[in-house]
Amino acid sequence: MPLGKLDLVEEEYIVESGDHTPESSRRGDTMDAVIETNGLSNGELKTQKNEPRVPDMQLGKCRYVRLHDNVNYVAAAIILRHQGDDTEVLLIQEAKKSCRGKWYMPAGRVEAGETIEEAVVREVKEETGYSCDVIELLSLQIQGSGWYRFAFYCEITGGDLKTQPDQESLAAEWYNLKDVKGNKVQLRGRDFIRLLDEAAKYRSDGHLKSIPRVLPVNENVSGLFLEFMIVKHSRDGLRTEVLVHKSIKDEKDLLDEEQPFPTVEFGFEYFFAMVVSKCYRHLLEEGANVVFTPSHVTRIKCHPKPMESLAHGISVRVYCQHKQSTTKAIIRSPRYHWITVETLETRRKFHMEQTQFRPSLHML
């Protein structure tokens, strides 16, 4: 069946655009169609090996992405000490007028000209007095398409607990984890309680299953991009398949290719969750009926520096698990196919293993 003639539901009629982008997309106008931007069915439109291919789907387009102009990144730290019932979490006492005196995790906005990791280290130092190392990304929270909060598991490396108030925080203190979760501490909000559970779980055994770590790749991104790593595990756990471009023939190609999975570029007019929904229906015959909502991230590219750059965008690779209770999904586009990933090392590299730690994804 030729491209541009697929019988899609609702507004998802696809047009074949070859190597050009529709005028409405270049203007950044709202577009209800999922556009296939690469007219080559084998998905080979790229400059050279290991460079990202041209995104094969498009929902609008950002003319530019600049921190604090049309996108905001927040960096937060979860820091624990002691073990078992004695486990404590480091909290800061807010100095802001709206929540003055209440307690929260160390967190703040990423400033243009610094990396995401540099931002969380700075926030921890300013608000708690401690120096820290960033160990692992615990969670990515996304609101709309222009607000992203990165929560990291961090460990103290030096410094002293802050005792003198300033504009960053009034104080810092260690609180028993059970007291914080049991409403015995006056908190600014309880939205980070789930992060405490994720941090405790990672601390207990996740660090043994998180190699390689999932930390932001410091690479400028000229827009907003989403990669779908759709993985199907057999019921007996002995077979793993993943949806890739037709140009990816085997595991070797998978390892060599920078961007082997279906990828969409989208504009700020589309909420992240809306992009997921539309692309699911575009990629697979049954859409969300056969694949769970993306639950984790396995790679993030984001580099909000230098300050004057217009490429402060983000590319997120999400882990999408095919439901084991259903037969393998029918692919709607001839651009993709399933391949088997037989090597444990390869599965671990891409964070496909079922028992492997992966940072959680929350679309607010």
CSV table of C-alpha atoms in Angstrom, one decimal:
chain,number,residue,atom,x,y,z
A,1,MET,CA,0.0,0.0,0.0
A,2,PRO,CA,1.6,3.3,-1.0
A,3,LEU,CA,2.5,6.0,1.6
A,4,GLY,CA,-0.1,8.7,1.9
A,5,LYS,CA,-3.0,6.2,1.3
A,6,LEU,CA,-3.1,4.5,4.7
A,7,ASP,CA,-6.6,4.2,6.1
A,8,LEU,CA,-6.0,6.0,9.4
A,9,VAL,CA,-8.5,6.9,12.0
A,10,GLU,CA,-9.7,10.4,13.0
A,11,GLU,CA,-7.3,13.1,12.0
A,12,GLU,CA,-4.2,11.0,11.4
A,13,TYR,CA,-4.2,11.0,7.6
A,14,ILE,CA,-0.6,10.8,6.5
A,15,VAL,CA,0.8,12.6,3.5
A,16,GLU,CA,4.0,11.7,1.7
A,17,SER,CA,6.3,14.7,2.0
A,18,GLY,CA,9.5,13.4,0.4
A,19,ASP,CA,12.3,15.6,1.6
A,20,HIS,CA,10.4,18.7,2.3
A,21,THR,CA,8.4,20.0,5.3
A,22,PRO,CA,4.9,21.4,4.9
A,23,GLU,CA,4.6,25.2,5.0
A,24,SER,CA,2.3,25.1,8.0
A,25,SER,CA,4.9,23.1,9.9
A,26,ARG,CA,7.7,25.5,9.1
A,27,ARG,CA,5.6,28.3,10.5
A,28,GLY,CA,5.0,26.3,13.6
A,29,ASP,CA,1.2,26.3,13.1
A,30,THR,CA,-0.9,23.7,14.8
A,31,MET,CA,-1.2,20.6,12.6
A,32,ASP,CA,-3.6,17.7,13.3
A,33,ALA,CA,-1.9,15.3,10.9
A,34,VAL,CA,1.0,13.1,11.7
A,35,ILE,CA,3.3,13.8,8.8
A,36,GLU,CA,5.8,11.3,7.4
A,37,THR,CA,8.8,13.5,6.7
A,38,ASN,CA,11.0,11.0,4.9
A,39,GLY,CA,9.8,9.7,1.6
A,40,LEU,CA,12.3,6.9,1.6
A,41,SER,CA,10.7,3.7,2.8
A,42,ASN,CA,14.1,2.3,4.0
A,43,GLY,CA,14.6,5.4,6.3
A,44,GLU,CA,18.1,6.0,4.9
A,45,LEU,CA,17.9,9.8,4.7
A,46,LYS,CA,20.8,10.9,6.8
A,47,THR,CA,24.3,12.4,6.2
A,48,GLN,CA,26.6,9.6,7.4
A,49,LYS,CA,26.8,6.7,9.7
A,50,ASN,CA,26.1,7.3,13.4
A,51,GLU,CA,24.4,10.6,12.7
A,52,PRO,CA,20.7,10.9,13.6
A,53,ARG,CA,18.4,10.2,10.7
A,54,VAL,CA,15.7,12.7,9.7
A,55,PRO,CA,12.7,12.2,12.0
A,56,ASP,CA,10.1,10.1,10.1
A,57,MET,CA,7.1,11.6,11.8
A,58,GLN,CA,6.2,15.2,12.4
A,59,LEU,CA,3.6,17.0,14.5
A,60,GLY,CA,4.3,20.7,14.1
A,61,LYS,CA,7.8,22.1,14.5
A,62,CYS,CA,9.6,24.5,16.8
A,63,ARG,CA,11.2,27.5,15.1
A,64,TYR,CA,13.7,27.6,18.0
A,65,VAL,CA,14.0,26.4,21.6
A,66,ARG,CA,15.6,28.6,24.2
A,67,LEU,CA,15.6,28.1,28.0
A,68,HIS,CA,13.2,30.4,29.9
A,69,ASP,CA,11.8,31.6,26.7
A,70,ASN,CA,9.6,28.7,25.5
A,71,VAL,CA,11.0,25.8,27.6
A,72,ASN,CA,11.9,25.2,31.3
A,73,TYR,CA,14.0,22.5,32.9
A,74,VAL,CA,14.0,21.8,36.6
A,75,ALA,CA,16.7,19.8,38.3
A,76,ALA,CA,15.9,18.1,41.7
A,77,ALA,CA,18.0,15.8,44.0
A,78,ILE,CA,17.0,13.0,46.2
A,79,ILE,CA,19.7,12.3,48.8
A,80,LEU,CA,19.4,9.5,51.4
A,81,ARG,CA,21.6,8.3,54.3
A,82,HIS,CA,21.5,5.4,56.8
A,83,GLN,CA,19.6,2.1,56.2
A,84,GLY,CA,16.3,0.4,57.0
A,85,ASP,CA,14.0,2.1,59.4
A,86,ASP,CA,16.7,4.7,60.1
A,87,THR,CA,16.8,5.9,56.5
A,88,GLU,CA,16.8,9.7,56.3
A,89,VAL,CA,16.2,12.1,53.4
A,90,LEU,CA,17.8,15.6,53.0
A,91,LEU,CA,15.2,18.3,52.8
A,92,ILE,CA,15.4,22.1,52.5
A,93,GLN,CA,13.2,24.7,54.2
A,94,GLU,CA,11.8,27.0,51.6
A,95,ALA,CA,12.6,30.7,51.6
A,96,LYS,CA,10.1,31.7,48.9
A,97,LYS,CA,7.1,33.8,50.1
A,98,SER,CA,4.5,31.4,48.7
A,99,CYS,CA,5.8,28.4,50.7
A,100,ARG,CA,8.1,30.0,53.3
A,101,GLY,CA,9.0,27.6,56.1
A,102,LYS,CA,7.8,24.4,54.5
A,103,TRP,CA,10.1,21.6,53.5
A,104,TYR,CA,10.9,20.1,50.1
A,105,MET,CA,13.6,18.3,48.2
A,106,PRO,CA,16.5,20.4,46.8
A,107,ALA,CA,15.4,21.7,43.4
A,108,GLY,CA,15.5,24.6,41.1
A,109,ARG,CA,15.4,25.9,37.6
A,110,VAL,CA,18.2,25.0,35.2
A,111,GLU,CA,19.9,28.2,34.0
A,112,ALA,CA,21.0,28.8,30.5
A,113,GLY,CA,24.7,28.2,30.1
A,114,GLU,CA,24.8,25.1,32.5
A,115,THR,CA,24.1,21.4,31.9
A,116,ILE,CA,21.3,19.6,33.7
A,117,GLU,CA,23.8,17.9,36.0
A,118,GLU,CA,25.6,21.1,36.8
A,119,ALA,CA,22.3,22.6,37.8
A,120,VAL,CA,21.4,20.0,40.3
A,121,VAL,CA,24.9,20.1,41.9
A,122,ARG,CA,24.6,23.9,42.2
A,123,GLU,CA,21.1,23.7,43.7
A,124,VAL,CA,22.2,21.2,46.3
A,125,LYS,CA,25.2,23.3,47.3
A,126,GLU,CA,23.1,26.6,47.5
A,127,GLU,CA,20.2,25.1,49.4
A,128,THR,CA,21.9,22.5,51.7
A,129,GLY,CA,25.5,23.5,52.0
A,130,TYR,CA,26.7,20.1,50.7
A,131,SER,CA,28.6,19.1,47.7
A,132,CYS,CA,27.3,16.1,45.8
A,133,ASP,CA,27.9,13.7,42.9
A,134,VAL,CA,25.1,12.9,40.5
A,135,ILE,CA,24.7,9.1,40.4
A,136,GLU,CA,21.6,8.3,38.3
A,137,LEU,CA,18.5,9.8,36.8
A,138,LEU,CA,15.5,8.6,38.8
A,139,SER,CA,12.6,10.2,37.0
A,140,LEU,CA,11.6,12.6,34.2
A,141,GLN,CA,8.3,14.5,34.7
A,142,ILE,CA,6.8,16.3,31.8
A,143,GLN,CA,4.0,18.9,31.8
A,144,GLY,CA,2.6,19.9,28.5
A,145,SER,CA,5.5,20.1,26.1
A,146,GLY,CA,7.6,22.9,27.6
A,147,TRP,CA,8.2,21.9,31.3
A,148,TYR,CA,10.5,19.1,32.3
A,149,ARG,CA,11.7,18.1,35.7
A,150,PHE,CA,14.7,15.8,36.1
A,151,ALA,CA,15.0,14.1,39.5
A,152,PHE,CA,18.4,12.6,40.3
A,153,TYR,CA,19.7,10.2,42.9
A,154,CYS,CA,22.7,12.0,44.4
A,155,GLU,CA,25.3,11.3,47.1
A,156,ILE,CA,27.1,13.7,49.4
A,157,THR,CA,30.8,14.2,48.8
A,158,GLY,CA,31.6,17.1,51.2
A,159,GLY,CA,30.5,20.3,52.7
A,160,ASP,CA,28.5,21.1,55.9
A,161,LEU,CA,24.8,21.2,56.6
A,162,LYS,CA,23.5,24.7,56.0
A,163,THR,CA,22.4,26.6,59.1
A,164,GLN,CA,22.3,30.2,58.0
A,165,PRO,CA,19.2,31.4,56.0
A,166,ASP,CA,19.5,33.2,52.7
A,167,GLN,CA,17.4,33.7,49.6
A,168,GLU,CA,18.0,30.2,48.4
A,169,SER,CA,16.7,28.4,51.6
A,170,LEU,CA,16.1,29.0,55.3
A,171,ALA,CA,17.8,25.8,56.4
A,172,ALA,CA,18.5,22.2,55.5
A,173,GLU,CA,17.8,19.1,57.6
A,174,TRP,CA,17.8,15.3,57.6
A,175,TYR,CA,14.4,13.8,58.2
A,176,ASN,CA,13.4,10.2,58.8
A,177,LEU,CA,11.9,8.8,55.6
A,178,LYS,CA,8.9,7.3,57.4
A,179,ASP,CA,8.1,10.6,59.1
A,180,VAL,CA,8.2,12.4,55.7
A,181,LYS,CA,5.9,9.9,54.1
A,182,GLY,CA,3.6,9.8,57.2
A,183,ASN,CA,2.7,13.5,57.1
A,184,LYS,CA,4.8,14.3,60.2
A,185,VAL,CA,6.7,17.0,58.4
A,186,GLN,CA,5.1,20.2,57.0
A,187,LEU,CA,5.9,19.8,53.3
A,188,ARG,CA,5.5,22.3,50.5
A,189,GLY,CA,3.9,19.5,48.5
A,190,ARG,CA,3.7,15.8,48.3
A,191,ASP,CA,4.5,15.4,44.7
A,192,PHE,CA,8.0,14.1,45.5
A,193,ILE,CA,6.9,11.3,47.8
A,194,ARG,CA,6.9,8.9,44.9
A,195,LEU,CA,10.4,9.9,44.1
A,196,LEU,CA,11.5,8.9,47.7
A,197,ASP,CA,10.1,5.4,47.0
A,198,GLU,CA,12.0,5.2,43.7
A,199,ALA,CA,15.2,6.5,45.3
A,200,ALA,CA,14.9,3.9,48.1
A,201,LYS,CA,14.3,1.1,45.6
A,202,TYR,CA,17.2,2.2,43.5
A,203,ARG,CA,19.5,2.4,46.5
A,204,SER,CA,18.6,-1.1,47.7
A,205,ASP,CA,19.3,-2.9,44.4
A,206,GLY,CA,18.8,-0.6,41.4
A,207,HIS,CA,22.4,0.6,41.3
A,208,LEU,CA,23.4,-3.0,40.5
A,209,LYS,CA,21.1,-3.1,37.5
A,210,SER,CA,21.6,0.4,36.0
A,211,ILE,CA,24.7,-0.1,33.9
A,212,PRO,CA,25.0,1.9,31.7
A,213,ARG,CA,23.5,4.7,33.7
A,214,VAL,CA,20.8,6.9,32.1
A,215,LEU,CA,22.1,10.5,32.5
A,216,PRO,CA,21.4,13.4,30.1
A,217,VAL,CA,23.6,13.4,27.0
A,218,ASN,CA,25.1,16.9,26.7
A,219,GLU,CA,24.2,17.5,23.1
A,220,ASN,CA,22.4,20.5,21.6
A,221,VAL,CA,19.0,19.6,20.2
A,222,SER,CA,17.2,22.0,17.7
A,223,GLY,CA,13.6,21.1,18.6
A,224,LEU,CA,11.5,18.6,20.5
A,225,PHE,CA,11.9,14.9,19.6
A,226,LEU,CA,10.5,11.7,20.9
A,227,GLU,CA,11.9,8.2,20.1
A,228,PHE,CA,9.7,5.1,20.6
A,229,MET,CA,11.6,2.0,21.8
A,230,ILE,CA,8.7,-0.5,21.6
A,231,VAL,CA,9.8,-3.8,23.1
A,232,LYS,CA,8.0,-7.1,23.2
A,233,HIS,CA,9.0,-9.8,25.6
A,234,SER,CA,7.8,-13.4,25.2
A,235,ARG,CA,5.8,-14.8,28.1
A,236,ASP,CA,8.6,-17.2,29.0
A,237,GLY,CA,11.1,-14.3,29.0
A,238,LEU,CA,13.4,-16.0,26.5
A,239,ARG,CA,12.7,-13.8,23.5
A,240,THR,CA,12.9,-10.0,23.1
A,241,GLU,CA,11.9,-8.2,20.0
A,242,VAL,CA,12.0,-4.5,19.2
A,243,LEU,CA,10.4,-2.3,16.5
A,244,VAL,CA,13.0,-0.6,14.3
A,245,HIS,CA,13.5,1.0,11.0
A,246,LYS,CA,13.7,-1.3,8.0
A,247,SER,CA,17.3,-0.3,7.4
A,248,ILE,CA,18.2,-2.0,10.7
A,249,LYS,CA,18.6,-5.7,9.7
A,250,ASP,CA,20.1,-7.1,12.9
A,251,GLU,CA,21.8,-6.4,16.3
A,252,LYS,CA,24.9,-5.1,14.6
A,253,ASP,CA,22.9,-2.5,12.8
A,254,LEU,CA,21.1,-1.7,16.0
A,255,LEU,CA,24.3,-1.0,17.8
A,256,ASP,CA,25.8,1.0,15.0
A,257,GLU,CA,22.8,3.2,14.3
A,258,GLU,CA,22.4,6.4,16.4
A,259,GLN,CA,18.6,6.6,16.0
A,260,PRO,CA,17.2,3.1,15.1
A,261,PHE,CA,13.7,3.6,16.5
A,262,PRO,CA,10.6,5.4,15.2
A,263,THR,CA,11.1,9.1,15.9
A,264,VAL,CA,8.8,12.1,15.9
A,265,GLU,CA,9.5,15.8,15.9
A,266,PHE,CA,6.7,17.9,17.5
A,267,GLY,CA,5.9,21.5,18.3
A,268,PHE,CA,4.9,23.2,21.6
A,269,GLU,CA,1.2,23.1,20.5
A,270,TYR,CA,1.2,19.4,21.2
A,271,PHE,CA,1.3,18.1,24.8
A,272,PHE,CA,3.8,15.2,25.2
A,273,ALA,CA,1.0,12.7,26.1
A,274,MET,CA,-0.9,13.8,23.0
A,275,VAL,CA,2.1,13.1,20.8
A,276,VAL,CA,2.4,9.6,22.3
A,277,SER,CA,-1.3,8.9,21.6
A,278,LYS,CA,-1.2,10.0,18.0
A,279,CYS,CA,2.1,8.2,17.2
A,280,TYR,CA,0.9,5.0,18.8
A,281,ARG,CA,-2.1,5.0,16.5
A,282,HIS,CA,0.1,5.9,13.5
A,283,LEU,CA,2.7,3.1,14.2
A,284,LEU,CA,0.5,0.2,15.2
A,285,GLU,CA,-2.8,-1.2,14.1
A,286,GLU,CA,-4.2,-1.5,17.6
A,287,GLY,CA,-2.2,1.4,19.1
A,288,ALA,CA,-2.6,1.6,22.9
A,289,ASN,CA,-4.6,-1.6,23.0
A,290,VAL,CA,-1.4,-3.6,22.4
A,291,VAL,CA,1.3,-1.3,23.9
A,292,PHE,CA,1.3,0.1,27.4
A,293,THR,CA,1.7,3.9,27.9
A,294,PRO,CA,5.4,4.8,28.0
A,295,SER,CA,6.6,4.1,31.5
A,296,HIS,CA,10.3,4.8,31.5
A,297,VAL,CA,13.0,6.7,29.6
A,298,THR,CA,16.2,5.1,28.3
A,299,ARG,CA,18.0,8.1,26.8
A,300,ILE,CA,17.8,11.9,27.0
A,301,LYS,CA,19.7,14.4,24.9
A,302,CYS,CA,19.6,18.0,26.2
A,303,HIS,CA,22.2,20.7,26.5
A,304,PRO,CA,21.0,24.2,27.5
A,305,LYS,CA,24.3,25.9,26.7
A,306,PRO,CA,25.8,28.1,25.5
A,307,MET,CA,23.4,30.7,26.8
A,308,GLU,CA,22.8,32.3,23.4
A,309,SER,CA,22.0,29.1,21.7
A,310,LEU,CA,18.6,28.5,20.0
A,311,ALA,CA,19.1,24.7,20.4
A,312,HIS,CA,18.1,24.2,24.0
A,313,GLY,CA,15.6,21.5,22.9
A,314,ILE,CA,15.3,17.9,24.1
A,315,SER,CA,15.2,14.4,22.6
A,316,VAL,CA,13.6,11.7,24.8
A,317,ARG,CA,13.8,7.9,24.1
A,318,VAL,CA,10.9,6.2,25.9
A,319,TYR,CA,10.5,2.5,26.8
A,320,CYS,CA,7.2,1.2,25.6
A,321,GLN,CA,6.3,-2.4,26.6
A,322,HIS,CA,4.2,-4.5,24.3
A,323,LYS,CA,1.5,-6.3,26.2
A,324,GLN,CA,2.3,-10.0,26.6
A,325,SER,CA,-1.4,-10.9,26.6
A,326,THR,CA,-1.8,-9.9,23.0
A,327,THR,CA,-0.3,-11.1,19.7
A,328,LYS,CA,2.4,-9.1,18.1
A,329,ALA,CA,1.1,-5.8,16.9
A,330,ILE,CA,0.5,-5.2,13.2
A,331,ILE,CA,2.7,-2.5,11.9
A,332,ARG,CA,0.9,0.2,9.9
A,333,SER,CA,3.9,1.7,8.0
A,334,PRO,CA,6.3,-0.2,5.7
A,335,ARG,CA,9.1,1.8,7.2
A,336,TYR,CA,9.4,-0.4,10.3
A,337,HIS,CA,9.8,-4.1,11.3
A,338,TRP,CA,10.5,-6.3,14.3
A,339,ILE,CA,13.9,-7.7,15.0
A,340,THR,CA,15.0,-10.1,17.7
A,341,VAL,CA,17.6,-9.0,20.2
A,342,GLU,CA,19.4,-12.1,21.3
A,343,THR,CA,22.5,-10.8,23.1
A,344,LEU,CA,22.1,-10.0,26.8
A,345,GLU,CA,24.8,-7.3,26.4
A,346,THR,CA,22.8,-5.5,23.7
A,347,ARG,CA,19.6,-5.7,25.7
A,348,ARG,CA,21.3,-4.2,28.6
A,349,LYS,CA,22.9,-1.4,26.5
A,350,PHE,CA,19.5,-0.3,25.4
A,351,HIS,CA,17.9,-1.0,28.8
A,352,MET,CA,15.5,-3.6,27.4
A,353,GLU,CA,16.0,-6.2,30.1
A,354,GLN,CA,12.9,-6.7,32.2
A,355,THR,CA,14.7,-6.6,35.5
A,356,GLN,CA,16.9,-3.7,34.5
A,357,PHE,CA,16.6,-0.3,36.3
A,358,ARG,CA,15.1,2.5,34.1
A,359,PRO,CA,14.2,6.0,35.1
A,360,SER,CA,10.5,6.5,35.4
A,361,LEU,CA,8.5,8.7,33.1
A,362,HIS,CA,5.5,10.7,34.3
A,363,MET,CA,3.4,12.8,31.9
A,364,LEU,CA,1.5,15.3,34.0
